[in-house]
Tab-separated table of C-alpha atoms in Angstrom:
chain	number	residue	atom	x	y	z
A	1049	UNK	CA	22.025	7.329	20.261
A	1050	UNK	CA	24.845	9.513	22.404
A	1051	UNK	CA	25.219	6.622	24.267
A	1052	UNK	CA	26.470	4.910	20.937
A	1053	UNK	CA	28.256	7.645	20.156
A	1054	UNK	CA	29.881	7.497	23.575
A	1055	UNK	CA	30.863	3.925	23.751
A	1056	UNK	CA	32.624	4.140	20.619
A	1057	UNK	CA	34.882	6.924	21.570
A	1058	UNK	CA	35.721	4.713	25.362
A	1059	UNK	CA	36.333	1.871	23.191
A	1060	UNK	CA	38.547	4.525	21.106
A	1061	UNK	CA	40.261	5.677	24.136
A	1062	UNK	CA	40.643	1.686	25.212
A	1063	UNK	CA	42.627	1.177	21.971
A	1064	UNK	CA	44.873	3.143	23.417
A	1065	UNK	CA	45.821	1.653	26.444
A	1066	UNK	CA	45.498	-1.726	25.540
A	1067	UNK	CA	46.579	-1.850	21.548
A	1068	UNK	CA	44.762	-2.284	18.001
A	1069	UNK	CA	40.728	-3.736	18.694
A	1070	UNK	CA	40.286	-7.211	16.852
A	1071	UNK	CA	38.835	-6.662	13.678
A	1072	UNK	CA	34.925	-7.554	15.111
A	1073	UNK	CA	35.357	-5.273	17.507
A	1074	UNK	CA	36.176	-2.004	14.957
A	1075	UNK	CA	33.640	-3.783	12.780
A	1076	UNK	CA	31.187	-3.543	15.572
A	1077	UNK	CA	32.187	0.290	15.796
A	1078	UNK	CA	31.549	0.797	12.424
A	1079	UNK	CA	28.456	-0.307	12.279
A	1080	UNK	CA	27.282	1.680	15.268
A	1081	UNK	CA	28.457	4.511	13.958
A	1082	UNK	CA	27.037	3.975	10.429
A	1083	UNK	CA	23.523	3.137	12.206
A	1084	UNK	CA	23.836	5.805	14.074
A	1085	UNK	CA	24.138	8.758	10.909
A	1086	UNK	CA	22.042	6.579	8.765
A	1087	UNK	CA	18.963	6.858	11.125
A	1088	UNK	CA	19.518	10.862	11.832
A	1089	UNK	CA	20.322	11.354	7.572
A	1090	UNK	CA	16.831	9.514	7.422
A	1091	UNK	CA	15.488	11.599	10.394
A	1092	UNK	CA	15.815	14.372	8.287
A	1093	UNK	CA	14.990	13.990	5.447
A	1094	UNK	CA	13.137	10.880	5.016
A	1095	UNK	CA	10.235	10.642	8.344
A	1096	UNK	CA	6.967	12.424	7.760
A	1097	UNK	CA	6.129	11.479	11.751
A	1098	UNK	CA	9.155	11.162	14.226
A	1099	UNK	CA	6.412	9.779	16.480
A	1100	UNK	CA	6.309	6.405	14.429
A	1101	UNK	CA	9.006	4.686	16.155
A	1102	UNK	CA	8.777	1.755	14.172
A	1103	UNK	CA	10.235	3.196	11.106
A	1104	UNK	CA	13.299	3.248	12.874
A	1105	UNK	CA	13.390	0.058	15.175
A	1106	UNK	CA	16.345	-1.248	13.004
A	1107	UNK	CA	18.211	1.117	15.642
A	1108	UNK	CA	17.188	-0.867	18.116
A	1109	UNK	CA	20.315	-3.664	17.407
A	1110	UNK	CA	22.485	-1.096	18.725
A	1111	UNK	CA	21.490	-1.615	22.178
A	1112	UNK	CA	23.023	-5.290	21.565
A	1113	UNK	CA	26.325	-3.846	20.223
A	1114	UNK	CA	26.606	-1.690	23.201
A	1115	UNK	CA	26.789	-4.516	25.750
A	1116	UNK	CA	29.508	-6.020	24.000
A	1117	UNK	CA	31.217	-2.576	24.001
A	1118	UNK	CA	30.567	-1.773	28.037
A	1119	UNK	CA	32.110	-5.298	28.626
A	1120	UNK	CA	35.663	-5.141	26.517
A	1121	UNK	CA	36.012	-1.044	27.772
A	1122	UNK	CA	35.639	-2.317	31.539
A	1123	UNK	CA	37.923	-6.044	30.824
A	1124	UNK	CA	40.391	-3.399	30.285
A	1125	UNK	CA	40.685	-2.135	34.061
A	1126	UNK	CA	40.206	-5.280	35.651
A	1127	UNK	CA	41.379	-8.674	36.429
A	1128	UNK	CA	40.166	-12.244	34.946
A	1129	UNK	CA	38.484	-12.914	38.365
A	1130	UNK	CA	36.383	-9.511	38.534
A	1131	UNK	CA	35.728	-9.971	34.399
A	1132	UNK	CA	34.201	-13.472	35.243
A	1133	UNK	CA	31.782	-11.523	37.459
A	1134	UNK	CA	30.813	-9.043	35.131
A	1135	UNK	CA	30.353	-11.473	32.342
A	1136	UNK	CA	27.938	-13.276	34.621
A	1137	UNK	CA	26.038	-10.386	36.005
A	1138	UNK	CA	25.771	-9.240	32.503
A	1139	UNK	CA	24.079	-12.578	31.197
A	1140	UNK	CA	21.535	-12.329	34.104
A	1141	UNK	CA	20.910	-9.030	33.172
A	1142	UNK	CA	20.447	-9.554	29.519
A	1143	UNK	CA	18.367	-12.513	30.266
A	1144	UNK	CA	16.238	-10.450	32.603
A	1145	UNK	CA	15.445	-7.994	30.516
A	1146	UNK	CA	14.939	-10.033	27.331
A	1147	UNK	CA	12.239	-11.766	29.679
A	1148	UNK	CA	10.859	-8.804	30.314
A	1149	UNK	CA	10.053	-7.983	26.783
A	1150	UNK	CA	8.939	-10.783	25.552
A	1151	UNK	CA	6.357	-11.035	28.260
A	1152	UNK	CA	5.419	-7.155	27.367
A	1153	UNK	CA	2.490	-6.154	25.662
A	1154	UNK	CA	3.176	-4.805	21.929
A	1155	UNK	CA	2.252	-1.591	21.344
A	1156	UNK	CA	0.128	-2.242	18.679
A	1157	UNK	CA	-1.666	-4.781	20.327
A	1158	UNK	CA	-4.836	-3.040	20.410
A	1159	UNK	CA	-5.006	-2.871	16.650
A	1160	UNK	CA	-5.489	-7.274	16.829
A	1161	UNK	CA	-8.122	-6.936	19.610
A	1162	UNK	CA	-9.536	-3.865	19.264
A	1163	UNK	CA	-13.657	-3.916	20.041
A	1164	UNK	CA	-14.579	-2.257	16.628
A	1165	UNK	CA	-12.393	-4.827	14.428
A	1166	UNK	CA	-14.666	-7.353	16.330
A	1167	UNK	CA	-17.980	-6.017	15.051
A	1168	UNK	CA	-16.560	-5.312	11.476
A	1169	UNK	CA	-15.693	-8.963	11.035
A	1170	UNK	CA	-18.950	-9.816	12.758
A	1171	UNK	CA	-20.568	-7.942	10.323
A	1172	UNK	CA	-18.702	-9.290	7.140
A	1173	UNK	CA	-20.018	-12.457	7.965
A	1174	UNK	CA	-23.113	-11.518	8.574
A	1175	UNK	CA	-22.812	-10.219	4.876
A	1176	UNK	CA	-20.633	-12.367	3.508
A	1177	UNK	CA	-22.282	-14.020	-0.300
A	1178	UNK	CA	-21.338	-17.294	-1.426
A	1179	UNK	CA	-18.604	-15.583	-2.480
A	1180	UNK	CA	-15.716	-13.400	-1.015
A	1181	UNK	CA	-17.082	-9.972	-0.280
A	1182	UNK	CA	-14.916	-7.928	-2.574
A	1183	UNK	CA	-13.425	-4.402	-0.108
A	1184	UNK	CA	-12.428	-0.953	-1.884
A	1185	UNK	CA	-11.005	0.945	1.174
A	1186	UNK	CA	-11.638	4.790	0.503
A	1187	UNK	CA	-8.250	6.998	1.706
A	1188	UNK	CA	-10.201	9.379	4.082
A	1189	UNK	CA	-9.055	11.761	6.413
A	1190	UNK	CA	-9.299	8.940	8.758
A	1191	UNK	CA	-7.230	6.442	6.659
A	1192	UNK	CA	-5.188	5.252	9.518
A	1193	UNK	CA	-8.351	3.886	11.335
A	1194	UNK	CA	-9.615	2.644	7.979
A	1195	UNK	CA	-7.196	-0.017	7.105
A	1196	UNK	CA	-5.914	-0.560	10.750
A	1197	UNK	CA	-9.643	-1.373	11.870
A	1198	UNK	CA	-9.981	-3.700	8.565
A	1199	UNK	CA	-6.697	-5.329	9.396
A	1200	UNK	CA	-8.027	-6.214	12.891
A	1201	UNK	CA	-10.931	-7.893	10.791
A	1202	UNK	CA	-8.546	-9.781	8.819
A	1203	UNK	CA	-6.465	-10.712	11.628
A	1204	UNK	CA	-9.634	-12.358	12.773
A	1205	UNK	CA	-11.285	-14.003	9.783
A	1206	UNK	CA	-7.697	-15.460	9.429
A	1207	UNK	CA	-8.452	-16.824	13.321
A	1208	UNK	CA	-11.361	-18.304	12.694
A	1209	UNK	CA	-10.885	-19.776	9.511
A	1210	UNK	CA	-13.475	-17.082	7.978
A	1211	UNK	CA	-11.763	-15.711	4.812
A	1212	UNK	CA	-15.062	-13.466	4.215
A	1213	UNK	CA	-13.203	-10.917	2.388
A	1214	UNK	CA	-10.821	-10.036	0.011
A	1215	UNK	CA	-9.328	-6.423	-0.350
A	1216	UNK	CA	-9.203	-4.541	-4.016
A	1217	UNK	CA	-8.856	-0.860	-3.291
A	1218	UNK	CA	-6.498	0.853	-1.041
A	1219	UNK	CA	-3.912	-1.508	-0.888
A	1220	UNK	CA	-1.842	-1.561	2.363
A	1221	UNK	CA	1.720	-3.263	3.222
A	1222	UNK	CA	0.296	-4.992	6.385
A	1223	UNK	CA	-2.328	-7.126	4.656
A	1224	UNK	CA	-1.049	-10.113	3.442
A	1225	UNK	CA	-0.936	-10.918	-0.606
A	1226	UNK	CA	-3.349	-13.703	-0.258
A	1227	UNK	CA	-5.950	-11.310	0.726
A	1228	UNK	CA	-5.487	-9.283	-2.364
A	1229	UNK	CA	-8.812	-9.664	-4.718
A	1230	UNK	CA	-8.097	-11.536	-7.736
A	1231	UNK	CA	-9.968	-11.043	-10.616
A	1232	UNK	CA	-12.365	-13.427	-10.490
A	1233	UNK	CA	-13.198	-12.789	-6.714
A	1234	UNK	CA	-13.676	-8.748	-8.115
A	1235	UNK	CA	-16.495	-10.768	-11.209
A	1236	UNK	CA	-18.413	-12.951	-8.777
A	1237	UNK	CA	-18.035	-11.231	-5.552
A	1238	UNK	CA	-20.182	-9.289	-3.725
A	1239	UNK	CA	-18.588	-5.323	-3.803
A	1240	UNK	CA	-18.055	-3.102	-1.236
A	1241	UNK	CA	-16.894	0.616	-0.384
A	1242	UNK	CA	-15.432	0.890	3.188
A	1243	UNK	CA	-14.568	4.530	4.397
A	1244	UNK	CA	-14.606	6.521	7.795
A	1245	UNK	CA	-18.245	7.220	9.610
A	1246	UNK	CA	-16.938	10.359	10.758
A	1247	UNK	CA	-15.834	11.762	7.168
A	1248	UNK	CA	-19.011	10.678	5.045
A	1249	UNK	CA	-20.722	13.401	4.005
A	1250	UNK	CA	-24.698	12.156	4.013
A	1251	UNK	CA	-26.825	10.348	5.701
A	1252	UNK	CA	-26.579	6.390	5.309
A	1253	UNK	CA	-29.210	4.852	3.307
A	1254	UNK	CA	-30.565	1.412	2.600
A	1255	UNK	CA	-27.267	-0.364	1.504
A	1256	UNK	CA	-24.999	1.195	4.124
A	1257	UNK	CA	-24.298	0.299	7.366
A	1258	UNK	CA	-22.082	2.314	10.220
A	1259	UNK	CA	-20.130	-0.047	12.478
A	1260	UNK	CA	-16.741	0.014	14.184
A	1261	UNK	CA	-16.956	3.782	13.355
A	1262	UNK	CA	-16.868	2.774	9.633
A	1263	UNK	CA	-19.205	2.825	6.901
A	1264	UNK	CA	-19.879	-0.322	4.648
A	1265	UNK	CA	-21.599	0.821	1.158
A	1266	UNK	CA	-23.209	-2.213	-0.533
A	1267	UNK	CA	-21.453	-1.166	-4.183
A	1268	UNK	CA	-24.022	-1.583	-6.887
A	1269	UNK	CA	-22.427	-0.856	-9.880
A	1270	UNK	CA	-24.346	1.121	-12.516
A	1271	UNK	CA	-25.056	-0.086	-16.107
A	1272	UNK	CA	-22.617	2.143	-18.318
A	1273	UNK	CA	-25.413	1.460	-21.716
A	1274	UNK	CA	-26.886	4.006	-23.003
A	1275	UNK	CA	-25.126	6.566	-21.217
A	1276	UNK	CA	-23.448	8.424	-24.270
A	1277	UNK	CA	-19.968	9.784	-23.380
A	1278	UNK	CA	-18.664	9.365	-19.825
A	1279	UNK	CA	-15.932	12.012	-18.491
A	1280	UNK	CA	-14.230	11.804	-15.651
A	1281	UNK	CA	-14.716	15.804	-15.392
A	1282	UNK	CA	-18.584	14.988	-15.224
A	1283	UNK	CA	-18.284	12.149	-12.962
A	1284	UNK	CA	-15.573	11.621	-11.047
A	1285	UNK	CA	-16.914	9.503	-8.781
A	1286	UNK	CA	-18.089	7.132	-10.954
A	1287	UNK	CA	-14.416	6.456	-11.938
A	1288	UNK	CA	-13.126	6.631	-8.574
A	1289	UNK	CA	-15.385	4.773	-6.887
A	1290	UNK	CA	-16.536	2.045	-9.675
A	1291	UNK	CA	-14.195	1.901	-12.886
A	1292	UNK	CA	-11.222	2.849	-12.076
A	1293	UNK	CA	-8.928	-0.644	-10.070
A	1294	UNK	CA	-5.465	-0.857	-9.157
A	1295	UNK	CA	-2.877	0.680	-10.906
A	1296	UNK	CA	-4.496	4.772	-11.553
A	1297	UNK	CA	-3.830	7.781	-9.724
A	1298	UNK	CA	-6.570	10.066	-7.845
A	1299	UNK	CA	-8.661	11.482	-10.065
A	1300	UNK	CA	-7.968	15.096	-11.221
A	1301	UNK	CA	-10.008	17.499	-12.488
A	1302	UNK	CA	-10.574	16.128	-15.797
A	1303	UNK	CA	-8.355	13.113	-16.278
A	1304	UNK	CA	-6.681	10.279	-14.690
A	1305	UNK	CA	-3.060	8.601	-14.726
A	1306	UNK	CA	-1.942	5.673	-14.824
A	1307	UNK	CA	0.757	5.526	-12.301
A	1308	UNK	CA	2.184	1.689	-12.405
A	1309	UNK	CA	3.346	-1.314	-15.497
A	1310	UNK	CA	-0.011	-2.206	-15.192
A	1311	UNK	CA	-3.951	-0.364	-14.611
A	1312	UNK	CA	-7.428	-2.085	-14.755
A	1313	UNK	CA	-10.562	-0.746	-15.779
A	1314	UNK	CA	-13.668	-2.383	-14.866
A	1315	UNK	CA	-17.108	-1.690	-17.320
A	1316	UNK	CA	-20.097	-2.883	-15.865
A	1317	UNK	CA	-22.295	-4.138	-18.558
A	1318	UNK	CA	-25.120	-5.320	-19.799
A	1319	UNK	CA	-25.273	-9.375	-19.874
A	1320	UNK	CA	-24.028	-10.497	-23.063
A	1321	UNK	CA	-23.098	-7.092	-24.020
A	1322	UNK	CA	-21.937	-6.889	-27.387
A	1323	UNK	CA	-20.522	-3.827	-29.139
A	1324	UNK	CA	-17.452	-1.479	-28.518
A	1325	UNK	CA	-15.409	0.587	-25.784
A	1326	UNK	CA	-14.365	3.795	-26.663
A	1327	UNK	CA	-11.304	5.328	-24.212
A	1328	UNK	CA	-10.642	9.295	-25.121
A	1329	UNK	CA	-6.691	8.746	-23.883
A	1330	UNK	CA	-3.352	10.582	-24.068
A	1331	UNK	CA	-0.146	9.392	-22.846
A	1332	UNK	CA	2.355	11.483	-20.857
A	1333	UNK	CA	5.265	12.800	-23.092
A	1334	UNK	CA	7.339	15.206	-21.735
A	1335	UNK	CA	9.829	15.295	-24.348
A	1336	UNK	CA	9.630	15.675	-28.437
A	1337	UNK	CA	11.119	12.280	-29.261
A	1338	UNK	CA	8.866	10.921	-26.268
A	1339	UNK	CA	6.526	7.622	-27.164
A	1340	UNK	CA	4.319	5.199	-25.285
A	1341	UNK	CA	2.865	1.863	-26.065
A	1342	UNK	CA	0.150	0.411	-24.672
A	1343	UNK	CA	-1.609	-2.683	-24.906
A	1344	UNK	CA	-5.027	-3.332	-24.101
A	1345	UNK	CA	-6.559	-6.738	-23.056
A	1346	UNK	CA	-10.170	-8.155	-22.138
A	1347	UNK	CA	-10.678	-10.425	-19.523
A	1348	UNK	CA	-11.456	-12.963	-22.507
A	1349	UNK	CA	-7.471	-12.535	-23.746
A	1350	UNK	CA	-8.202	-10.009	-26.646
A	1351	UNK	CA	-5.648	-7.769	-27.051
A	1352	UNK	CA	-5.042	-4.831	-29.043
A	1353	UNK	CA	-2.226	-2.078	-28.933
A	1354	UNK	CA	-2.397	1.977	-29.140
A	1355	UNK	CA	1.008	4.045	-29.842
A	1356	UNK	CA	1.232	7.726	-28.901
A	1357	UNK	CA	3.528	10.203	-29.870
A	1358	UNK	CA	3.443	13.619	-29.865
A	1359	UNK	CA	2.270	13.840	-33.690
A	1360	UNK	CA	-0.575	11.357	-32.137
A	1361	UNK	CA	-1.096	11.518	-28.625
A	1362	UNK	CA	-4.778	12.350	-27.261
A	1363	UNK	CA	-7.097	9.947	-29.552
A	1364	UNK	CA	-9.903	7.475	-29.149
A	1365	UNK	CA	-8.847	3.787	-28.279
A	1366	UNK	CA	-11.982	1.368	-29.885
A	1367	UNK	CA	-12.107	-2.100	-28.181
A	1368	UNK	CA	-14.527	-4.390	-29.524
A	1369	UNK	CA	-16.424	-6.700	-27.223
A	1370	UNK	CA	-18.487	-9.638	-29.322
A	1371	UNK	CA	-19.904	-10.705	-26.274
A	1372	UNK	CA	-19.163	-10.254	-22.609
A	1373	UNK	CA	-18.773	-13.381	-20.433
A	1374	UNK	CA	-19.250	-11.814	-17.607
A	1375	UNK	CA	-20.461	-8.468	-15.693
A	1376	UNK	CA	-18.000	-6.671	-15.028
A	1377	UNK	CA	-15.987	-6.227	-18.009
A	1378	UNK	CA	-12.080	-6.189	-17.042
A	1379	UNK	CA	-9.346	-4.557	-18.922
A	1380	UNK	CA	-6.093	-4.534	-18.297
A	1381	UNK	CA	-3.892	-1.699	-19.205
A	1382	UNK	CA	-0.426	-2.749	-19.950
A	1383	UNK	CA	2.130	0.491	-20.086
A	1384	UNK	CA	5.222	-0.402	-21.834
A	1385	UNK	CA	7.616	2.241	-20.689
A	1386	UNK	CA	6.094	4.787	-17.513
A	1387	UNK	CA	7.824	7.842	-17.155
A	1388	UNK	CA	8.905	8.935	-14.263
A	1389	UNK	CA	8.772	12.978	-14.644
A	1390	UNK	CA	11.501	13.853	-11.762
A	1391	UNK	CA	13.891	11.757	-12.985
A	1392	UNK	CA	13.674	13.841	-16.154
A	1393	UNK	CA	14.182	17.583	-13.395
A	1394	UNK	CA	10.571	18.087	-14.435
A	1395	UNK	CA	9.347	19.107	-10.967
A	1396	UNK	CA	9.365	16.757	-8.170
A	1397	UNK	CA	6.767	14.160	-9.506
A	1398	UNK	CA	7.776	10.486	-8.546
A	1399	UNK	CA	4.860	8.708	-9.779
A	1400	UNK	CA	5.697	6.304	-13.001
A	1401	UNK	CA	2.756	7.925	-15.220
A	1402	UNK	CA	1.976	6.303	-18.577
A	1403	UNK	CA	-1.310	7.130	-19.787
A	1404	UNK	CA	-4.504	9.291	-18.678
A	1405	UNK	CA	-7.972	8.843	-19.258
A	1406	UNK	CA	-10.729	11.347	-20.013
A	1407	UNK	CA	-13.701	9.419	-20.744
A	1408	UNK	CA	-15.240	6.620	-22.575
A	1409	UNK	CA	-18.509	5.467	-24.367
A	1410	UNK	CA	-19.913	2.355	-24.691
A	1411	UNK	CA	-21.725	1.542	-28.016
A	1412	UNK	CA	-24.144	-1.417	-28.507
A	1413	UNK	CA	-23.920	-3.115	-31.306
A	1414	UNK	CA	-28.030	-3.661	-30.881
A	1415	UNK	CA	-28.433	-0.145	-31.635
């Protein structure tokens, strides 16, 4: 970065002796220089690690800019013969060291051949259903060695051809979007809860298994009949762990947002469940004249629509279910207009909330 800095005042100073720089070459400048403050503005106030170098390898183009620069501050001092030279001895050079990167280990290297990746996607085939195993990664203390370890697994099921596994919870921006669960893989898969050995807090039992210092939970997803009212104050696990799919926040002490356009909910029923859903819900409005619309829809395309104002907001959504097709149920929670509570200078929430849930009941219609 000084040397950047450098460079562009010699090539200043240059433009002195010699006349204006073609345009490139204060182009060139410019962007140095504009690198240069962008990466320290973001430095400060947009790294949580400065050890992650690779948040900032865009930087690394300047290195490129500053060969150019070396070459046009010395062609100024010397003649055509000695330039020839140096333009040769500088393509060696370059083609030397390029050599000598390519040929160099990444740094995250370890993370495709790490040992413990190896016996995780050993063991996911050893599991693996006729169907895609179905993965909710739990954000643990140990997060980093969560999805990095499971990414290693992908990398190899991707190797061998071995597509064991699909991810549905804890999304991260280095799996690829065909290894997202689609809703049918989450219906007929086989479900499991992935989180860190050295953060569970029991004992494993019969359907776990610790491997790759990570612990596989066979999920078996309990029958919501005849449980009465359900609260997320009561259980939260239960939500986190089982109803609750893309699109909701953490859990809180006695609700949960939705933070995105879109938030599942997945009911595990009885077969051929017939009868109704009951959601106690509210929707975040911050303001007097605030509203929200929502529409709900079954995996079976029913739809129906709830609208919350602040005459109306907390209230009891009723979806009907005639008969389920399938165990689990999936709805899909369609927010028409999240609200984004900074952008409003109410505090420094970013997340896009819409509406929360506090509970729900399921009522047979065999009752």
């Amino acid at each position: 970065m000084i040397s950047a800095l450098l460079s562009s005042v010699l090539l200043f100073h240059v433009r002195k002796i010699r006349g204006d720089l073609p345009p490139e070459i204060r182009n060139a400048v410019a962007v140095v220089g504009a690198a240069t403050l962008a990466l320290l503005f973001y430095a400060k106030y947009g790294i949580d690690y400065l050890n992650q170098e690779y948040i900032g390898e865009y930087y690394y183009a300047v290195p490129a800019f500053l060969g150019c620069f070396t070459f046009i501050a010395a062609s100024a001092f010397v003649s055509n013969r000695v330039r020839a030279i140096f333009d040769i001895c500088i393509a060696v050079l370059c083609a030397v060291i390029v050599f000598s990167q390519i040929k160099k280990p990444v740094s995250y290297d370890f993370a495709y051949n790490q040992p413990s990746a190896a016996e995780i996607h050993n063991t996911l085939v050893a599991l693996r259903a006729p169907k895609k195993l179905a993965l909710d990664l739990i954000d643990t203390e140990d997060w980093g060695n969560v999805w990095s370890t499971i990414l290693g697994a992908q990398i190899l099921a991707e190797r061998s051809k071995q597509g064991q596994f699909c991810i549905n919870r804890g999304w991260h921006i280095s799996f690829t979007l065909a290894a997202r669960c689609s809703p049918e893989e989450l219906r007929s898969g086989s479900r499991y809860i992935v989180t860190a050995e050295s953060t569970a807090q029991r004992p494993k039992d019969d359907h776990e298994i610790d491997v790759g210092g990570l612990r596989i939970i066979r999920r078996l997803p309990p029958s919501l009949d005849d449980k009465g009212t359900i609260t997320v104050a009561k259980s939260p696990l239960l939500f986190s762990d089982y109803l609750l799919q893309m699109g909701w926040s953490p859990v809180q002490s006695d609700f949960v947002w939705t933070t995105a356009d879109e938030a599942q909910l997945s009911l595990p029923l009885g077969q051929n469940f017939s009868g109704d859903v009951l959601l106690d819900m509210a929707a975040y409005l911050p303001q007097a004249d605030s509203t929200q619309e929502v529409q709900l829809v079954d995996d079976q395309g029913h739809a129906s629509t709830a609208l919350f104002s602040q005459a109306d907001n907390r209230k009891i959504i009723r979806l009907h279910i005639l008969q389920a097709a399938g165990n689990p149920v999936t709805f899909t929670l369609k927010i028409k207009a999240p609200i984004v509570p900074s952008a409003l200078g109410l505090g420094r929430d970013q997340r896009r909330l819409g509406v929360s849930l506090y509970g729900l009941e399921i009522v047979s219609s065999r009752q």
